[in-house]
Backbone as a ProteinNet text record, in pm:
[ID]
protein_1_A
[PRIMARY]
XXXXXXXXXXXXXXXXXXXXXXXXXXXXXXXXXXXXXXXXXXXXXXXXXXXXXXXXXXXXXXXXXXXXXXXXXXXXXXXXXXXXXXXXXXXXXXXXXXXXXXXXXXXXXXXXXXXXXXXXXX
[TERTIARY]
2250.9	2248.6	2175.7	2078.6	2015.7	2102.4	2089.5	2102.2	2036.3	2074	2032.6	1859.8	1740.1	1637.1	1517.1	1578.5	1590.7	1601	1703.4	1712	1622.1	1609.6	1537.6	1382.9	1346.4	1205.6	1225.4	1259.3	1274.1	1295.8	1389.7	1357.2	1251.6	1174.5	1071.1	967.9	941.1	833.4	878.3	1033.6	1027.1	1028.1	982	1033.7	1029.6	940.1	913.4	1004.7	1106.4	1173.5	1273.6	1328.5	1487.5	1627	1696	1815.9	1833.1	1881	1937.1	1843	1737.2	1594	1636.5	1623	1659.8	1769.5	1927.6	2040.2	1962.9	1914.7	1930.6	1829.7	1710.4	1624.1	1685.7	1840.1	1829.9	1955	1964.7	2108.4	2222.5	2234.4	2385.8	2439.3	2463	2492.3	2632.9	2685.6	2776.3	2789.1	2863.6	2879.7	3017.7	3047.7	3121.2	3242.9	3354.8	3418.9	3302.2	3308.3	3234.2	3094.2	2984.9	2895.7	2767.6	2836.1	2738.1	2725.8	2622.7	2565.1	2648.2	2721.3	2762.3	2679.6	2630.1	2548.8	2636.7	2632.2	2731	2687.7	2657.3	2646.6	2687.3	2809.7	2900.5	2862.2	2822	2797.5	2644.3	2604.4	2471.5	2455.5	2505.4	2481.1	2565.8	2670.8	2723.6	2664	2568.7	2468.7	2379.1	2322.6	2198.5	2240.2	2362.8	2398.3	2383.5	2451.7	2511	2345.7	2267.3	2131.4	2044.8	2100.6	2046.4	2104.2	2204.4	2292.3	2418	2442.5	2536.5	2685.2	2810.3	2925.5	3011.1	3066.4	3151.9	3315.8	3296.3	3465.1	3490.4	3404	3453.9	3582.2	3692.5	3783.4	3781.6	3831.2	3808.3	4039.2	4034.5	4186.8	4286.3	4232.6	4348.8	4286.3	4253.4	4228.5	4321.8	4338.1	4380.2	4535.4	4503.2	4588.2	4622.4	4692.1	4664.6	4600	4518.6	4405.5	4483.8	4419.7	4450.1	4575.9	4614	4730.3	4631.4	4698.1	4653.8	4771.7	4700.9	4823.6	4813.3	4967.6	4968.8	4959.2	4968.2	5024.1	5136.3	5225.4	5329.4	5428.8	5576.9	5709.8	5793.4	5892.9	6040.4	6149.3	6233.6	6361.9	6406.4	6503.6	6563.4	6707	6810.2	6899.8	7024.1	6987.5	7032	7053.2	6950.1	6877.4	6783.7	6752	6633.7	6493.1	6390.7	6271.5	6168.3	6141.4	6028.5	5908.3	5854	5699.4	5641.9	5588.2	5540.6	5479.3	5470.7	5377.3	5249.1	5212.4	5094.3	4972.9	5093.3	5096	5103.5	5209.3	5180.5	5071.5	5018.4	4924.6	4783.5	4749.2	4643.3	4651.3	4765.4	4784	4815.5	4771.6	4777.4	4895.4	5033.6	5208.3	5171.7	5293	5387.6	5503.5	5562.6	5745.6	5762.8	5824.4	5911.9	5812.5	5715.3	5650.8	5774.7	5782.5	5856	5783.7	5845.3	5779.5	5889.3	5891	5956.7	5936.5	6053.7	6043.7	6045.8	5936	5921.2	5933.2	6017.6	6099.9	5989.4	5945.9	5901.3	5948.6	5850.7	5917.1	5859.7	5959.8	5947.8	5878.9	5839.9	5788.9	5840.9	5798	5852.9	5714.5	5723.4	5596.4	5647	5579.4	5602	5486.5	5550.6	5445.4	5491.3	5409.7	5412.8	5489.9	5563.3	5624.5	5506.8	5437.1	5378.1	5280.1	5243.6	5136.4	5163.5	5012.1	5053.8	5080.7	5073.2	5115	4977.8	4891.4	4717	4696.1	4700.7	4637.1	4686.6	4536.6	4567.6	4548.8
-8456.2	-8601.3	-8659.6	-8746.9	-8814	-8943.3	-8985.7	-9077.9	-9123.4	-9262.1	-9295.8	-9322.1	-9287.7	-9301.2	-9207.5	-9127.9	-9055.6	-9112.3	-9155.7	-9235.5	-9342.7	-9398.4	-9573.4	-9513.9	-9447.1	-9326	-9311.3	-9217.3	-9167.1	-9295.4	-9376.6	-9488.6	-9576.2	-9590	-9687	-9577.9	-9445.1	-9344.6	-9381.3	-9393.5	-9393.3	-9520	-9577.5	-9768.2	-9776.5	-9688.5	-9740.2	-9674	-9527.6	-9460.6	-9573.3	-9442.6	-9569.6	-9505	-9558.2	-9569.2	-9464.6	-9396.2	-9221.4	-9143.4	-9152.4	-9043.9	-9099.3	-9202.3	-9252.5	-9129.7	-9185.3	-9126.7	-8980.9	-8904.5	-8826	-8700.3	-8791.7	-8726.7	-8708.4	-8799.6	-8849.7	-8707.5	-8692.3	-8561.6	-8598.2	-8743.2	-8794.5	-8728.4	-8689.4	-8594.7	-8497.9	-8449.8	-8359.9	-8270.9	-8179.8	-8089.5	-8101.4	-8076.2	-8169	-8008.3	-8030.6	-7865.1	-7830.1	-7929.2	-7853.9	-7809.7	-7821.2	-7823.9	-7919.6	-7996.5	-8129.2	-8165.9	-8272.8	-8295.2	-8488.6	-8526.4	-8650.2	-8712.2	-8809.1	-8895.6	-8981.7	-9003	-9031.5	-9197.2	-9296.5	-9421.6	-9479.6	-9482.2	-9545.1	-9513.2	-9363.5	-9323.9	-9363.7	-9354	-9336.8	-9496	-9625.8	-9751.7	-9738.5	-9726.7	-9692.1	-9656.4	-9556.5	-9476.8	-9584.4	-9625.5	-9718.1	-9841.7	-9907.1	-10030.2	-9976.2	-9864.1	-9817.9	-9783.6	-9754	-9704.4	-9851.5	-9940.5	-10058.4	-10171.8	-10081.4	-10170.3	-10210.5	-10246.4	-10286.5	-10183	-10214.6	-10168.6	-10223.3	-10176.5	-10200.3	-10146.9	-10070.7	-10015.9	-9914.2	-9892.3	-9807.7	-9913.4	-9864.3	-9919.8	-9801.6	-9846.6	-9787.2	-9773.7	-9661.9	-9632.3	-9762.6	-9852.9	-9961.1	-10048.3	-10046.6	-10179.8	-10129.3	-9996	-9923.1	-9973.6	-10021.3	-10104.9	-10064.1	-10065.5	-10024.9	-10102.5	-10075.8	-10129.9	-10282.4	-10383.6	-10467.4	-10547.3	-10522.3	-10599.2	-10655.2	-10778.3	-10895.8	-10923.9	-10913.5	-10940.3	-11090	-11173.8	-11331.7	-11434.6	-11340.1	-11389.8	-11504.9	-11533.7	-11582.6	-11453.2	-11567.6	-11480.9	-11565.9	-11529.9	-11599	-11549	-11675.6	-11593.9	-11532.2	-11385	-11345.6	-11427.6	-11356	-11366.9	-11341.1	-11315.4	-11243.5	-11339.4	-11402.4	-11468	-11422.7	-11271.5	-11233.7	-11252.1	-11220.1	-11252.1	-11093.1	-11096.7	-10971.3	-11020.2	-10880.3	-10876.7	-10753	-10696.7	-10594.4	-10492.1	-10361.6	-10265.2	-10292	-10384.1	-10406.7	-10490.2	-10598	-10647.9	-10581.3	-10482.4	-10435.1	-10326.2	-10288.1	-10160.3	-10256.1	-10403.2	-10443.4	-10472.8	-10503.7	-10532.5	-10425.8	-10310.1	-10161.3	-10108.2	-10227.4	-10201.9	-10082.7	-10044.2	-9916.4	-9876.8	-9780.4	-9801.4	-9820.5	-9919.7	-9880	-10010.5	-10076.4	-10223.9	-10306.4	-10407.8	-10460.3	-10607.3	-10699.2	-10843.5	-10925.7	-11051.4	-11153.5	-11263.8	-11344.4	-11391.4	-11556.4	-11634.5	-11726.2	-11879	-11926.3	-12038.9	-12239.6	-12256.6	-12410.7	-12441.5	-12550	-12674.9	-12631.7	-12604.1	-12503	-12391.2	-12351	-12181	-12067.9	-11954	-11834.6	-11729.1	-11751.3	-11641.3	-11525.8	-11424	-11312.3	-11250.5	-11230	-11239.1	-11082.5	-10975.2	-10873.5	-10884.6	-10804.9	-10840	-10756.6	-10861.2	-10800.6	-10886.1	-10942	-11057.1	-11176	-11279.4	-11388.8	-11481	-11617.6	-11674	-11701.6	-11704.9	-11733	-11611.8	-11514.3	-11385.7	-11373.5	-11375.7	-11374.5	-11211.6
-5027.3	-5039.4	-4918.4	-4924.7	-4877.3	-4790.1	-4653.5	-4562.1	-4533.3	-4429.2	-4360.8	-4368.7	-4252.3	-4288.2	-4375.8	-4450.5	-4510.3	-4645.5	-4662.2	-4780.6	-4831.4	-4725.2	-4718.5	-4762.3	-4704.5	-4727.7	-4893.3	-4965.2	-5083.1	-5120.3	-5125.8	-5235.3	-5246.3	-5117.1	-5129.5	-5193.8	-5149.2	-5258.9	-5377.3	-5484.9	-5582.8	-5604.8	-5600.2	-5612.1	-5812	-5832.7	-5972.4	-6059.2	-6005.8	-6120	-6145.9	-6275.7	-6248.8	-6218.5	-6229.8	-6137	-6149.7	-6243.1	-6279	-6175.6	-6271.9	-6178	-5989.3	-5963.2	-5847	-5745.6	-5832.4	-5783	-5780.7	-5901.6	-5901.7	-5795.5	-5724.9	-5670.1	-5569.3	-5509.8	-5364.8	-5320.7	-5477.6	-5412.9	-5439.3	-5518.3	-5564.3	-5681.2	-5724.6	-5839.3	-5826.5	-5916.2	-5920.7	-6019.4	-6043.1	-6176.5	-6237.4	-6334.2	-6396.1	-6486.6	-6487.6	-6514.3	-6663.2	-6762.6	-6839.4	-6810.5	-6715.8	-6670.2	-6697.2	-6712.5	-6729.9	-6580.3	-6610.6	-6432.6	-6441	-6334.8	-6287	-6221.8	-6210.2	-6111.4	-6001.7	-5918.8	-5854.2	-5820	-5849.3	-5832.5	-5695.5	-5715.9	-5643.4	-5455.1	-5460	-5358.1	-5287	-5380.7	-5384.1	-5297.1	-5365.6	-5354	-5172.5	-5195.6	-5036.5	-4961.1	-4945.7	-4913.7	-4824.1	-4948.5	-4937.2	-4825.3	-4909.9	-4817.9	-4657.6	-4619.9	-4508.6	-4419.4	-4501.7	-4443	-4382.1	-4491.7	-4462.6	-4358.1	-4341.1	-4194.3	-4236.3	-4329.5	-4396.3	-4426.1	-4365.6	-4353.4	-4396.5	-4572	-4648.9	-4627.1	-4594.2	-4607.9	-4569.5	-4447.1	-4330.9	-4218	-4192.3	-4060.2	-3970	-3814.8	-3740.7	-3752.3	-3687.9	-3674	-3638.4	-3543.1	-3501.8	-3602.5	-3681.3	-3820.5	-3959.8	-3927.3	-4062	-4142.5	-4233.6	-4357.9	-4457.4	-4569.8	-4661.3	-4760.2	-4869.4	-4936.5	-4967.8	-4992.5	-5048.3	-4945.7	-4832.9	-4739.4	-4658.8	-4651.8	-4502.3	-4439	-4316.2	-4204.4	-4244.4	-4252.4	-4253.3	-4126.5	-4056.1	-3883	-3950.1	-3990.2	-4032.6	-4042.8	-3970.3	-4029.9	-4041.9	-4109.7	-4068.4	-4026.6	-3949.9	-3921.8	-4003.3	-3992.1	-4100	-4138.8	-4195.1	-4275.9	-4149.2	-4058.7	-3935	-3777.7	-3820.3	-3670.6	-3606.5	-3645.2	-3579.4	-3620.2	-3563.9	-3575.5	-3562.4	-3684.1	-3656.1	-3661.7	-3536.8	-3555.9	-3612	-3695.8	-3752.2	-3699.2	-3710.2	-3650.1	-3667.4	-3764.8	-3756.5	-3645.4	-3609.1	-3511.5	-3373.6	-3359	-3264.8	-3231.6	-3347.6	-3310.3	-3293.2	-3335.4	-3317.9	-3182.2	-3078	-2963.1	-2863.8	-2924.3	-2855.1	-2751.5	-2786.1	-2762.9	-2812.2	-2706.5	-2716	-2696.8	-2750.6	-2735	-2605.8	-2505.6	-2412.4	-2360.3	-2367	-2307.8	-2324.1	-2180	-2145.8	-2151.8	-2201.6	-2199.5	-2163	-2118.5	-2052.6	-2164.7	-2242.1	-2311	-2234.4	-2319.4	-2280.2	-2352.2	-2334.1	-2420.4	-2411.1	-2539.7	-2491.2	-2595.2	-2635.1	-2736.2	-2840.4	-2927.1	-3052.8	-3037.6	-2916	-2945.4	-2889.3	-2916.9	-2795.6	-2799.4	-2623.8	-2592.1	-2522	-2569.2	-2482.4	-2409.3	-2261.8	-2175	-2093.1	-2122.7	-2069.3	-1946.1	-1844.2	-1741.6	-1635.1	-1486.3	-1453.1	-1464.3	-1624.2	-1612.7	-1610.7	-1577.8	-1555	-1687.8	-1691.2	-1828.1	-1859	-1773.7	-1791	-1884	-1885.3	-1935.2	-2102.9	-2175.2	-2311.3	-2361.3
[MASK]
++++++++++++++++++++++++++++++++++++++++++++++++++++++++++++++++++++++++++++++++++++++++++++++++++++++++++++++++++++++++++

């Protein structure tokens, strides 16, 4: 399978095939249990975008989600009185078990301020 500038090359030589002949010059293809040949599309277009600069749905480890979740940055108190913040939250803020923060009380809010830093430091 064809990349990168490599790719961008071979498709502009074939500009005129079509899509199949395309996928299929570039190495996207597969074999199939009965032995038929698969074209692989999906990849192929990934391929291309990715050659062309373009980054669909690669994450790097501290972004990693599961498909389809957004963090809300919203919570509520619970049922309890307490207040959670999510691992998600904390792994984008690169916490770790045993960080110590100083809780910080105003008018309607609460900040937590690492212990150690100042209240300036975002």
């Amino acid at each position: 399978m064809l990349t990168g500038a490599d790719l961008l090359a071979k498709v502009k030589e074939l500009a005129d095939a079509s899509k199949s002949e395309l996928v299929r010059a570039t190495g996207y293809l597969s074999t199939k249990k009965d032995g038929s040949e698969r074209l692989n599309y999906t990849a192929f277009y990934e391929a291309l975008l990715e050659a062309k600069g373009m980054n669909l749905g690669e994450r790097s480890g501290k972004e990693h989600q599961r498909p389809g979740r957004k963090l809300s940055y919203a919570t509520k108190v619970q049922f309890n009185g307490n207040l959670m913040v999510g691992r998600a939250y904390t792994a984008l803020l690169e916490l770790r078990p045993g960080d110590v923060f100083e809780i910080k009380l105003g008018r309607r809010q609460i900040r937590l301020v690492p212990v150690g830093a100042s209240d300036d430091d975002d």
